Short mmCIF file of C-alpha atoms in Angstrom, two decimals:
data_model
loop_
_atom_site.label_atom_id
_atom_site.label_comp_id
_atom_site.label_asym_id
_atom_site.label_seq_id
_atom_site.Cartn_x
_atom_site.Cartn_y
_atom_site.Cartn_z
CA UNK A 19 0.00 0.00 0.00
CA UNK A 20 1.43 3.37 -1.02
CA UNK A 21 1.93 5.88 1.76
CA UNK A 22 1.13 9.57 1.96
CA UNK A 23 2.94 11.44 -0.80
CA UNK A 24 4.11 15.04 -0.55
CA UNK A 25 5.89 17.37 -2.92
CA UNK A 26 8.16 19.13 -3.14
CA UNK A 27 10.43 17.72 -0.44
CA UNK A 28 12.37 20.97 -0.12
CA UNK A 29 11.60 24.57 -1.01
CA UNK A 30 13.59 27.75 -0.53
CA UNK A 31 11.92 31.10 -1.12
CA UNK A 32 12.39 34.72 -0.16
CA UNK A 33 10.04 36.45 2.23
CA UNK A 34 6.90 37.90 0.67
CA UNK A 35 6.95 35.24 -2.07
CA UNK A 36 4.21 32.64 -2.45
CA UNK A 37 4.57 28.89 -2.15
CA UNK A 38 2.33 25.84 -2.48
CA UNK A 39 2.64 22.31 -1.15
CA UNK A 40 0.86 19.25 -2.46
CA UNK A 41 -0.32 16.14 -0.63
CA UNK A 42 -1.78 12.88 -1.90
CA UNK A 43 -3.22 10.80 0.95
CA UNK A 44 -3.46 7.04 1.19
CA UNK A 45 -6.15 5.73 -1.14
CA UNK A 46 -9.53 5.55 0.56
CA UNK A 47 -8.59 7.80 3.47
CA UNK A 48 -11.35 10.33 4.04
CA UNK A 49 -9.58 12.53 6.57
CA UNK A 50 -6.56 14.66 5.72
CA UNK A 51 -4.45 16.80 8.03
CA UNK A 52 -1.79 19.48 7.53
CA UNK A 53 0.70 20.05 10.36
CA UNK A 54 3.44 22.65 10.79
CA UNK A 55 6.63 21.49 12.53
CA UNK A 56 8.96 24.33 13.46
CA UNK A 57 12.53 23.35 14.31
CA UNK A 58 12.74 22.27 17.94
CA UNK A 59 8.98 21.91 18.33
CA UNK A 60 6.42 19.20 17.86
CA UNK A 61 4.01 19.20 14.94
CA UNK A 62 1.05 21.55 15.27
CA UNK A 63 -2.23 20.95 13.46
CA UNK A 64 -3.06 23.65 10.92
CA UNK A 65 -6.16 22.24 9.26
CA UNK A 66 -8.19 19.03 9.09
CA UNK A 67 -10.42 17.95 6.20
CA UNK A 68 -13.12 15.30 6.16
CA UNK A 69 -13.52 14.45 2.47
CA UNK A 70 -13.57 17.94 0.90
CA UNK A 71 -14.99 19.79 3.93
CA UNK A 72 -13.02 21.58 6.64
CA UNK A 73 -13.42 20.06 10.13
CA UNK A 74 -10.97 22.25 12.03
CA UNK A 75 -8.93 25.23 10.83
CA UNK A 76 -8.73 27.07 14.14
CA UNK A 77 -4.90 27.12 14.10
CA UNK A 78 -4.53 28.18 10.46
CA UNK A 79 -3.26 31.79 10.02
CA UNK A 80 -5.94 32.64 7.51
CA UNK A 81 -4.47 36.01 6.56
CA UNK A 82 -1.69 34.22 4.68
CA UNK A 83 -2.37 30.47 4.69
CA UNK A 84 -5.02 28.70 2.66
CA UNK A 85 -5.75 25.06 1.94
CA UNK A 86 -8.13 23.19 -0.26
CA UNK A 87 -9.16 19.63 -1.02
CA UNK A 88 -11.51 20.12 -3.92
CA UNK A 89 -12.29 16.53 -4.90
CA UNK A 90 -11.83 14.97 -1.49
CA UNK A 91 -8.51 13.39 -2.43
CA UNK A 92 -5.42 15.54 -3.05
CA UNK A 93 -4.84 18.69 -1.06
CA UNK A 94 -2.85 21.87 -1.54
CA UNK A 95 -1.56 24.17 1.20
CA UNK A 96 -0.56 27.68 0.13
CA UNK A 97 1.29 30.49 1.87
CA UNK A 98 0.93 33.97 0.40
CA UNK A 99 2.98 35.99 1.27
CA UNK A 100 5.56 34.01 3.24
CA UNK A 101 7.27 35.33 6.36
CA UNK A 102 10.56 34.30 7.93
CA UNK A 103 8.70 32.56 10.77
CA UNK A 104 6.98 30.24 8.27
CA UNK A 105 10.24 28.31 7.91
CA UNK A 106 9.26 24.81 9.02
CA UNK A 107 8.50 21.30 7.87
CA UNK A 108 4.93 20.95 6.62
CA UNK A 109 3.57 17.48 7.24
CA UNK A 110 0.53 15.93 5.66
CA UNK A 111 -1.26 13.01 7.27
CA UNK A 112 -4.33 10.96 6.46
CA UNK A 113 -6.62 8.59 8.30
CA UNK A 114 -9.43 6.29 7.28
CA UNK A 115 -12.35 8.38 8.50
CA UNK A 116 -13.19 10.94 11.12
CA UNK A 117 -16.32 9.49 12.68
CA UNK A 118 -14.77 6.66 14.64
CA UNK A 119 -13.42 6.37 18.16
CA UNK A 120 -9.87 6.18 16.86
CA UNK A 121 -8.23 6.26 13.46
CA UNK A 122 -4.47 6.01 13.08
CA UNK A 123 -2.91 8.93 11.27
CA UNK A 124 -0.30 8.09 8.64
CA UNK A 125 2.25 10.80 7.91
CA UNK A 126 4.02 11.78 4.73
CA UNK A 127 7.75 12.65 4.58
CA UNK A 128 7.06 16.40 4.80
CA UNK A 129 8.09 19.47 2.86
CA UNK A 130 10.92 21.49 4.37
CA UNK A 131 10.36 25.21 3.71
CA UNK A 132 13.11 27.76 4.20
CA UNK A 133 12.14 31.43 3.97
CA UNK A 134 15.09 33.80 3.48
CA UNK B 23 -7.26 21.63 26.27
CA UNK B 24 -4.57 19.00 26.14
CA UNK B 25 -0.81 19.52 26.41
CA UNK B 26 2.28 17.33 26.47
CA UNK B 27 5.62 17.91 28.17
CA UNK B 28 8.80 16.15 27.16
CA UNK B 29 11.40 17.46 29.57
CA UNK B 30 14.43 15.92 27.88
CA UNK B 31 15.25 17.47 24.53
CA UNK B 32 18.29 15.22 23.98
CA UNK B 33 19.19 11.84 25.43
CA UNK B 34 22.54 10.27 24.57
CA UNK B 35 22.94 6.64 25.57
CA UNK B 36 25.47 3.92 24.86
CA UNK B 37 24.52 0.95 22.71
CA UNK B 38 22.91 -1.92 24.65
CA UNK B 39 22.19 0.36 27.63
CA UNK B 40 18.62 0.94 28.86
CA UNK B 41 16.80 4.17 28.11
CA UNK B 42 13.73 6.02 29.37
CA UNK B 43 12.18 8.96 27.54
CA UNK B 44 9.83 10.91 29.75
CA UNK B 45 6.40 12.21 28.81
CA UNK B 46 3.84 13.95 30.99
CA UNK B 47 0.48 15.18 29.80
CA UNK B 48 -2.22 17.52 30.99
CA UNK B 49 -5.89 17.06 30.22
CA UNK B 50 -9.23 17.55 31.93
CA UNK B 51 -10.82 14.75 29.90
CA UNK B 52 -9.90 11.17 29.10
CA UNK B 53 -7.25 10.80 26.43
CA UNK B 54 -5.44 8.41 24.17
CA UNK B 55 -1.64 8.49 24.33
CA UNK B 56 0.94 7.89 21.62
CA UNK B 57 4.63 7.71 20.90
CA UNK B 58 5.76 8.56 17.38
CA UNK B 59 9.29 8.11 16.01
CA UNK B 60 10.90 10.21 13.29
CA UNK B 61 14.02 8.81 11.66
CA UNK B 62 16.30 11.25 9.79
CA UNK B 63 14.67 12.54 6.60
CA UNK B 64 11.56 10.43 7.14
CA UNK B 65 8.01 11.11 8.23
CA UNK B 66 6.51 10.37 11.61
CA UNK B 67 5.73 6.73 12.33
CA UNK B 68 3.49 5.45 15.08
CA UNK B 69 5.59 3.50 17.58
CA UNK B 70 2.92 2.52 20.10
CA UNK B 71 -0.36 3.71 21.53
CA UNK B 72 -2.56 3.46 24.58
CA UNK B 73 -6.30 3.52 23.93
CA UNK B 74 -7.72 1.43 26.76
CA UNK B 75 -7.18 -1.81 28.65
CA UNK B 76 -3.73 -2.83 29.84
CA UNK B 77 -1.71 0.17 30.90
CA UNK B 78 1.51 -1.38 29.55
CA UNK B 79 1.82 -1.28 25.78
CA UNK B 80 4.63 -2.62 23.63
CA UNK B 81 6.02 -2.05 20.17
CA UNK B 82 7.39 -4.67 17.80
CA UNK B 83 10.97 -3.42 18.18
CA UNK B 84 11.27 -3.74 21.95
CA UNK B 85 9.98 -0.40 23.21
CA UNK B 86 7.29 -0.24 25.88
CA UNK B 87 5.34 2.53 27.59
CA UNK B 88 3.17 2.54 30.66
CA UNK B 89 0.14 4.74 31.14
CA UNK B 90 0.11 6.10 34.68
CA UNK B 91 -3.09 8.03 35.26
CA UNK B 92 -2.24 9.21 38.76
CA UNK B 93 1.06 10.70 37.60
CA UNK B 94 -0.30 11.70 34.17
CA UNK B 95 2.71 10.10 32.55
CA UNK B 96 3.42 7.85 29.57
CA UNK B 97 7.16 7.22 29.70
CA UNK B 98 8.85 5.25 26.93
CA UNK B 99 11.41 2.60 27.84
CA UNK B 100 13.71 0.11 26.17
CA UNK B 101 15.96 -2.27 28.12
CA UNK B 102 18.73 -2.36 25.49
CA UNK B 103 19.04 0.16 22.67
CA UNK B 104 20.56 -0.33 19.22
CA UNK B 105 22.29 2.10 16.90
CA UNK B 106 19.20 1.96 14.69
CA UNK B 107 17.09 3.46 17.48
CA UNK B 108 18.76 6.83 16.93
CA UNK B 109 15.85 9.13 16.04
CA UNK B 110 13.53 11.80 17.38
CA UNK B 111 10.69 10.58 19.56
CA UNK B 112 7.46 12.49 20.02
CA UNK B 113 4.85 11.90 22.67
CA UNK B 114 1.31 12.88 21.69
CA UNK B 115 -2.14 13.01 23.23
CA UNK B 116 -5.62 12.89 21.71
CA UNK B 117 -8.92 13.53 23.43
CA UNK B 118 -11.01 10.35 23.27
CA UNK B 119 -13.51 10.57 20.45
CA UNK B 120 -11.60 13.35 18.70
CA UNK B 121 -8.94 13.14 16.01
CA UNK B 122 -6.63 16.03 16.87
CA UNK B 123 -3.15 15.05 17.98
CA UNK B 124 -1.25 17.35 20.35
CA UNK B 125 2.48 16.70 20.27
CA UNK B 126 5.28 17.34 22.72
CA UNK B 127 8.46 19.07 21.62
CA UNK B 128 10.29 15.80 21.03
CA UNK B 129 13.32 14.00 22.47
CA UNK B 130 16.32 13.30 20.29
CA UNK B 131 17.72 9.89 21.20
CA UNK B 132 21.32 9.34 20.13
CA UNK B 133 22.76 5.86 20.56
CA UNK B 134 26.53 5.90 20.93
CA UNK B 135 28.52 2.88 19.68
#
């Protein structure tokens, strides 16, 4: 079974530029998560989708971050414009479905963003 | 709200020595507890979890963790570490019935030959 795919693996941009990350979850997984992992910290949830609807985006800085999952499969996370403090690893995860007592989350390899 | 504290940011240990990585959590509701491992240049992998039942849970590669409700702890232990155990270990908590993981800041385990 293929795992969660993310691209690109690395991205370097200058502040005020825009950037987009792509995630392809495990086939059949209804729930998709984006996490931000700043160096020296644990991952922090940015947004959670159930199919193509947003379940939780309370931690997403909506003035500059946006995410979509139009067809309930792939997802894109965008930052526009980027700031220095956005330098982090962006992790995508997926799980089978949201309406169960527990669903294991499977993580992709992440995209390492450096903002100069 | 839930929170996780991992007091040790780095733990160096000699090969074949025992190790304990500490994790304490704070929550006003019942929770599930997890340990994730992140090998260099790889994504997070679930190492073991406590959902209910026996408070001692084990992984396939010799790690174990014990849920201690009175001390709100979920420490990770291994009696004899290998070089291949070198990685970053994250403790995480999830409110029962929810799907949001709250992670600690991680502990970097370095096994010294």
